[in-house]
Coordinates of N, CA, C and O in Angstrom, one line a residue:
X1 N 139.0 37.0 43.1 CA 139.8 38.7 42.8 C 140.6 39.1 43.8 O 140.5 38.5 44.2
X2 N 141.7 39.5 43.0 CA 142.9 39.6 44.1 C 142.1 41.2 44.7 O 140.9 42.0 44.2
X3 N 143.1 41.7 46.2 CA 142.5 42.3 46.5 C 143.1 43.8 46.2 O 141.8 44.8 46.2
X4 N 143.9 43.8 45.1 CA 143.8 45.5 44.8 C 143.0 45.7 43.3 O 143.2 46.5 42.8
X5 N 142.3 44.6 42.8 CA 141.7 44.9 42.2 C 140.3 45.9 42.2 O 139.9 45.1 43.0
X6 N 139.7 46.6 40.9 CA 138.7 47.4 41.5 C 137.5 46.4 40.6 O 137.5 45.6 39.4
X7 N 136.8 46.3 41.4 CA 135.1 46.3 41.1 C 134.0 46.9 39.5 O 133.9 48.3 40.0
X8 N 134.4 46.1 38.9 CA 133.4 47.3 37.4 C 131.6 47.3 37.6 O 131.6 46.1 37.8
X9 N 131.6 47.6 36.6 CA 129.9 47.3 35.9 C 130.0 45.9 35.5 O 129.0 44.9 35.8
X10 N 131.0 45.8 34.6 CA 130.9 43.7 34.0 C 131.1 43.2 35.1 O 130.8 41.8 34.5
X11 N 131.7 43.3 36.3 CA 131.4 42.3 37.3 C 130.4 42.0 37.9 O 130.4 40.8 38.2
X12 N 129.1 43.1 38.0 CA 128.2 42.8 38.7 C 127.0 42.2 37.8 O 127.3 41.9 36.4
X13 N 125.9 41.8 38.6 CA 125.1 41.0 37.5 C 123.8 41.7 37.5 O 123.8 42.8 37.9
X14 N 123.6 41.1 36.4 CA 122.9 41.7 35.3 C 121.3 42.4 35.9 O 121.0 43.5 36.2
X15 N 120.7 41.8 37.1 CA 120.0 42.3 37.7 C 120.5 43.3 38.4 O 119.4 44.8 38.9
X16 N 121.4 43.8 38.4 CA 122.0 44.7 40.1 C 121.6 45.9 38.7 O 122.0 47.2 39.1
X17 N 122.5 45.9 37.6 CA 123.0 46.6 37.1 C 121.9 47.0 36.1 O 121.8 48.4 35.8
X18 N 121.0 47.1 35.8 CA 119.6 47.1 35.3 C 118.8 47.5 36.4 O 117.9 49.1 36.1
X19 N 119.1 47.5 37.5 CA 117.9 48.2 38.6 C 118.7 49.4 38.8 O 118.0 50.0 39.0
X20 N 119.8 49.9 38.5 CA 120.4 51.2 38.2 C 120.6 52.4 37.2 O 120.3 53.5 37.1
X21 N 120.0 51.3 36.2 CA 120.2 52.4 35.1 C 118.4 53.1 35.4 O 117.4 52.6 35.3
X22 N 118.5 54.7 34.6 CA 116.8 54.9 34.6 C 116.6 55.2 33.1 O 117.6 55.7 32.1
X23 N 115.3 54.9 33.2 CA 115.2 55.5 31.6 C 114.6 56.9 31.3 O 114.7 57.7 32.1
X24 N 114.5 57.3 30.7 CA 114.1 58.6 29.8 C 113.2 59.4 31.0 O 113.5 60.9 31.4
X25 N 112.1 58.5 30.8 CA 111.1 59.4 31.6 C 111.2 59.3 33.2 O 110.8 60.3 33.8
X26 N 112.3 58.6 33.7 CA 112.3 58.6 35.2 C 113.3 59.6 35.5 O 113.3 60.0 36.9
X27 N 114.4 60.2 34.5 CA 115.5 61.1 35.1 C 114.9 62.6 34.6 O 115.4 63.0 35.1
X28 N 113.6 62.8 33.7 CA 113.4 63.7 33.5 C 112.4 64.9 34.8 O 111.6 63.6 35.3
X29 N 112.4 65.7 34.7 CA 111.4 66.5 35.7 C 110.0 67.0 34.6 O 109.7 66.0 34.2
X30 N 108.8 67.1 36.0 CA 108.0 67.2 35.7 C 107.5 68.1 34.7 O 106.7 67.8 33.5
X31 N 108.3 69.2 34.6 CA 107.9 70.5 33.0 C 108.7 69.8 31.4 O 107.8 69.6 30.8
X32 N 109.6 68.4 31.9 CA 110.2 68.4 30.7 C 109.2 67.2 30.3 O 109.0 67.0 29.2
X33 N 108.7 65.8 31.1 CA 107.1 65.4 30.9 C 106.3 65.8 30.3 O 105.8 65.8 29.2
X34 N 105.4 67.2 30.9 CA 104.2 67.6 30.1 C 105.5 68.3 29.0 O 104.5 68.0 28.0
X35 N 106.4 68.7 28.7 CA 106.8 69.5 27.3 C 106.5 68.1 26.3 O 106.3 68.5 25.1
X36 N 107.1 66.8 27.1 CA 107.2 65.6 26.1 C 106.1 65.3 25.2 O 105.7 65.3 24.7
X37 N 105.4 65.3 26.5 CA 104.0 65.1 26.1 C 102.9 65.6 24.6 O 102.1 65.5 24.3
X38 N 103.1 66.8 25.6 CA 102.5 68.1 24.8 C 102.4 67.9 23.4 O 102.1 68.1 22.4
X39 N 104.4 68.0 23.0 CA 104.5 67.9 22.1 C 104.5 66.4 20.6 O 103.9 66.3 19.9
X40 N 104.2 65.4 22.0 CA 103.6 64.2 21.4 C 102.1 64.6 20.5 O 102.1 63.8 20.0
X41 N 101.6 64.6 22.0 CA 99.9 64.9 21.4 C 99.7 65.9 19.8 O 98.5 65.3 19.0
X42 N 100.1 66.9 19.7 CA 100.2 68.1 19.0 C 100.4 67.3 17.8 O 100.1 67.0 17.1
X43 N 101.9 66.8 17.9 CA 102.4 66.2 16.7 C 101.0 64.9 16.0 O 101.4 65.0 15.1
X44 N 100.8 64.0 16.8 CA 100.1 62.9 16.6 C 98.5 63.8 16.1 O 98.0 63.5 15.1
X45 N 98.0 65.0 16.2 CA 96.8 65.4 16.2 C 96.9 66.3 14.6 O 96.3 66.1 14.4
X46 N 98.3 66.9 14.5 CA 99.0 67.1 13.1 C 98.9 66.2 12.4 O 98.8 66.4 10.6
X47 N 99.6 65.5 12.2 CA 99.7 64.2 11.2 C 98.5 63.3 11.1 O 97.9 63.0 9.7
X48 N 97.1 63.5 12.0 CA 96.2 62.7 11.8 C 95.6 63.9 11.4 O 94.8 63.4 9.9
X49 N 94.9 65.0 11.1 CA 94.5 66.4 10.6 C 95.1 67.1 9.1 O 94.2 67.9 8.2
X50 N 96.5 66.7 9.6 CA 97.6 67.7 8.5 C 98.1 68.7 8.8 O 97.6 69.2 9.6
X51 N 98.9 69.3 7.4 CA 100.2 70.2 8.4 C 99.5 71.6 8.3 O 99.8 72.8 8.1
X52 N 98.4 71.8 6.3 CA 98.0 72.7 6.2 C 97.1 73.5 7.4 O 96.8 73.2 8.1
X53 N 96.5 74.9 6.7 CA 95.8 75.7 7.9 C 94.1 74.8 8.3 O 93.9 74.8 9.4
X54 N 93.7 74.3 7.0 CA 92.3 73.5 7.6 C 93.3 72.0 8.5 O 92.1 72.0 9.5
X55 N 94.3 71.8 8.4 CA 94.9 70.1 9.4 C 94.5 70.8 10.3 O 94.3 70.3 11.5
X56 N 95.8 72.1 10.8 CA 95.8 73.0 11.8 C 94.8 73.5 12.3 O 94.5 73.2 13.8
X57 N 93.5 73.9 12.5 CA 92.4 73.8 12.6 C 91.7 72.8 13.3 O 91.5 72.7 14.5
X58 N 91.4 71.4 12.6 CA 91.0 70.4 12.7 C 91.5 70.2 14.4 O 91.2 69.8 14.6
X59 N 93.2 69.7 13.8 CA 93.9 69.5 15.1 C 93.5 70.6 16.4 O 93.4 70.0 17.0
X60 N 93.4 71.9 16.3 CA 93.3 72.4 17.5 C 92.1 72.2 18.6 O 91.9 72.2 19.3
X61 N 91.3 71.8 16.8 CA 89.9 71.6 17.4 C 89.7 70.1 18.1 O 89.2 70.2 19.6
X62 N 90.5 69.2 18.0 CA 91.1 67.8 18.5 C 91.3 68.0 19.9 O 90.7 67.5 20.9
X63 N 92.3 68.8 19.4 CA 93.2 69.1 21.3 C 92.2 69.8 22.0 O 92.5 70.1 23.0
X64 N 91.4 71.0 21.8 CA 90.1 71.1 22.5 C 91.3 72.7 23.0 O 90.2 73.1 23.9
X65 N 91.7 73.0 22.2 CA 92.5 74.9 22.2 C 92.4 75.2 20.8 O 91.9 74.6 19.8
X66 N 92.6 76.6 21.0 CA 91.9 77.5 20.0 C 93.1 77.3 18.9 O 94.5 77.2 19.3
X67 N 92.6 77.9 18.1 CA 93.8 77.8 17.1 C 95.2 78.6 17.3 O 96.5 78.6 16.6
X68 N 94.5 80.1 17.5 CA 96.1 80.7 18.1 C 96.8 79.9 19.2 O 98.2 80.0 19.4
X69 N 96.4 79.2 20.3 CA 97.0 78.4 21.2 C 97.6 77.3 20.5 O 99.6 77.1 21.5
X70 N 97.0 76.9 20.0 CA 98.1 76.1 18.9 C 99.5 76.4 18.4 O 100.7 76.0 18.5
X71 N 99.0 77.6 17.7 CA 100.4 78.3 17.0 C 101.3 78.5 17.9 O 102.5 78.7 17.8
X72 N 100.9 79.7 19.1 CA 101.9 79.9 20.3 C 102.6 78.2 20.5 O 103.6 78.8 20.8
X73 N 102.0 77.1 21.0 CA 102.4 75.9 21.1 C 103.5 75.9 20.6 O 104.7 75.0 20.6
X74 N 103.2 75.7 18.9 CA 104.1 75.0 18.0 C 105.5 76.2 17.7 O 106.4 75.2 17.8
X75 N 105.0 77.4 18.6 CA 106.1 78.4 18.7 C 107.3 78.2 19.8 O 108.4 77.5 19.6
X76 N 106.6 77.2 20.3 CA 107.1 77.1 22.4 C 107.9 75.8 21.8 O 108.9 75.5 22.5
X77 N 107.3 74.7 21.2 CA 107.8 73.7 21.7 C 108.8 73.7 20.0 O 109.4 72.7 20.1
X78 N 109.3 74.6 19.5 CA 110.0 74.4 18.1 C 109.8 73.4 17.2 O 110.3 72.4 16.5
X79 N 108.0 73.5 16.9 CA 108.1 72.1 15.6 C 107.4 73.4 14.9 O 106.8 73.9 14.5

């Protein structure tokens, strides 16, 4: 390599490049992680129980929250 050449990512060994990369979970804030997880759990409960009113009642029960709380979370999480 000549003195005037710059070192780029392509010049680095893969073990160095991979260490510097951050995945989504490592770079998100606690609030973002909580919101993402909450959305995942609600989505899973709804897909298991159904999206109609009876399904939402069962999903709320499964999640250990009231139906009103489930509706509030659906609105807050844009679901």
